[in-house]
Amino acid sequence: MSRMTAIRERLADLEPIELQLLDDSAAHAGHAGARSGGGHFRLRIVSAAFAGKHTVARHRMVYSALQNLMTGDIHALTITALTPEESNSL
């Protein structure tokens, strides 16, 4: 299973209505995290599960969903976590 597929499957628990995942690993070639095998990703996720939660709590929810992927498959993750209402106002 690819890293991208594994990440998407784990994030399904947050019931996203939008999920954009980009693999930026190639842009970080030679970086210490890249040498150890961990990828660099950018994530935009929209979910009602984030309602009433501040940014840090939303990021913790994402990290919790990804659990052990954060210790090997993912070296860096840039997260934009929004509620549906926030996403519609952009």
mmCIF file of C-alpha atoms in Angstrom:
data_model
loop_
_atom_site.group_PDB
_atom_site.id
_atom_site.type_symbol
_atom_site.label_atom_id
_atom_site.label_comp_id
_atom_site.label_asym_id
_atom_site.label_seq_id
_atom_site.Cartn_x
_atom_site.Cartn_y
_atom_site.Cartn_z
ATOM 1 C CA MET A 1 0.000 0.000 0.000
ATOM 2 C CA SER A 2 1.357 3.441 -0.871
ATOM 3 C CA ARG A 3 1.909 6.109 1.774
ATOM 4 C CA MET A 4 -0.729 8.298 0.155
ATOM 5 C CA THR A 5 -3.295 5.493 0.322
ATOM 6 C CA ALA A 6 -2.415 4.706 3.941
ATOM 7 C CA ILE A 7 -2.773 8.364 4.934
ATOM 8 C CA ARG A 8 -6.133 8.694 3.162
ATOM 9 C CA GLU A 9 -7.452 5.507 4.767
ATOM 10 C CA ARG A 10 -6.473 6.637 8.266
ATOM 11 C CA LEU A 11 -7.998 10.091 7.787
ATOM 12 C CA ALA A 12 -11.311 8.529 6.705
ATOM 13 C CA ASP A 13 -12.092 8.173 10.440
ATOM 14 C CA LEU A 14 -12.511 11.980 10.547
ATOM 15 C CA GLU A 15 -15.217 11.721 7.859
ATOM 16 C CA PRO A 16 -13.758 14.439 5.644
ATOM 17 C CA ILE A 17 -15.981 16.104 3.066
ATOM 18 C CA GLU A 18 -12.809 17.320 1.355
ATOM 19 C CA LEU A 19 -9.316 15.893 1.490
ATOM 20 C CA GLN A 20 -6.409 17.182 -0.574
ATOM 21 C CA LEU A 21 -3.085 15.451 -0.026
ATOM 22 C CA LEU A 22 0.105 16.412 -1.835
ATOM 23 C CA ASP A 23 3.409 14.569 -1.636
ATOM 24 C CA ASP A 24 6.187 17.185 -1.512
ATOM 25 C CA SER A 25 8.939 14.645 -0.824
ATOM 26 C CA ALA A 26 10.790 15.277 -4.091
ATOM 27 C CA ALA A 27 11.242 18.944 -3.156
ATOM 28 C CA HIS A 28 13.055 17.855 0.011
ATOM 29 C CA ALA A 29 15.545 15.417 -1.518
ATOM 30 C CA GLY A 30 18.719 15.353 0.547
ATOM 31 C CA HIS A 31 16.943 16.568 3.690
ATOM 32 C CA ALA A 32 17.628 14.460 6.783
ATOM 33 C CA GLY A 33 14.015 13.270 6.960
ATOM 34 C CA ALA A 34 14.061 12.276 3.305
ATOM 35 C CA ARG A 35 17.247 10.263 3.819
ATOM 36 C CA SER A 36 15.585 8.330 6.637
ATOM 37 C CA GLY A 37 12.678 7.447 4.365
ATOM 38 C CA GLY A 38 10.021 9.744 5.776
ATOM 39 C CA GLY A 39 7.934 11.730 3.304
ATOM 40 C CA HIS A 40 6.921 15.400 3.285
ATOM 41 C CA PHE A 41 3.207 16.015 2.773
ATOM 42 C CA ARG A 42 0.738 18.890 2.599
ATOM 43 C CA LEU A 43 -2.811 18.198 3.757
ATOM 44 C CA ARG A 44 -6.017 20.195 3.450
ATOM 45 C CA ILE A 45 -8.877 18.476 5.220
ATOM 46 C CA VAL A 46 -12.421 19.707 5.744
ATOM 47 C CA SER A 47 -14.542 17.939 8.337
ATOM 48 C CA ALA A 48 -17.472 18.701 10.617
ATOM 49 C CA ALA A 49 -15.471 16.900 13.328
ATOM 50 C CA PHE A 50 -13.359 20.068 13.675
ATOM 51 C CA ALA A 51 -16.315 22.247 14.700
ATOM 52 C CA GLY A 52 -15.730 24.065 17.982
ATOM 53 C CA LYS A 53 -12.076 23.018 18.149
ATOM 54 C CA HIS A 54 -9.047 25.296 17.935
ATOM 55 C CA THR A 55 -6.174 24.694 15.526
ATOM 56 C CA VAL A 56 -4.013 22.707 17.934
ATOM 57 C CA ALA A 57 -6.885 20.342 18.789
ATOM 58 C CA ARG A 58 -7.611 19.821 15.085
ATOM 59 C CA HIS A 59 -3.966 18.993 14.397
ATOM 60 C CA ARG A 60 -3.952 16.558 17.307
ATOM 61 C CA MET A 61 -6.976 14.823 15.795
ATOM 62 C CA VAL A 62 -5.115 14.437 12.494
ATOM 63 C CA TYR A 63 -1.957 13.175 14.229
ATOM 64 C CA SER A 64 -4.029 10.743 16.277
ATOM 65 C CA ALA A 65 -5.654 9.358 13.126
ATOM 66 C CA LEU A 66 -2.235 8.899 11.517
ATOM 67 C CA GLN A 67 -0.592 7.457 14.667
ATOM 68 C CA ASN A 68 2.351 5.219 13.746
ATOM 69 C CA LEU A 69 2.696 6.673 10.232
ATOM 70 C CA MET A 70 4.117 9.778 11.910
ATOM 71 C CA THR A 71 7.121 7.813 13.188
ATOM 72 C CA GLY A 72 8.318 6.441 9.866
ATOM 73 C CA ASP A 73 6.315 7.067 6.726
ATOM 74 C CA ILE A 74 5.734 10.764 7.417
ATOM 75 C CA HIS A 75 8.627 13.059 8.297
ATOM 76 C CA ALA A 76 6.812 16.375 7.827
ATOM 77 C CA LEU A 77 3.141 17.218 7.514
ATOM 78 C CA THR A 78 1.701 20.658 6.821
ATOM 79 C CA ILE A 79 -1.954 20.689 7.903
ATOM 80 C CA THR A 80 -4.840 22.953 7.004
ATOM 81 C CA ALA A 81 -7.861 21.667 8.948
ATOM 82 C CA LEU A 82 -11.170 23.441 8.407
ATOM 83 C CA THR A 83 -14.839 23.038 9.188
ATOM 84 C CA PRO A 84 -17.250 23.022 6.218
ATOM 85 C CA GLU A 85 -18.362 26.553 7.130
ATOM 86 C CA GLU A 86 -14.782 27.829 7.167
ATOM 87 C CA SER A 87 -14.071 26.175 3.847
ATOM 88 C CA ASN A 88 -17.140 27.747 2.234
ATOM 89 C CA SER A 89 -16.120 31.225 3.353
ATOM 90 C CA LEU A 90 -12.784 31.102 1.494
#
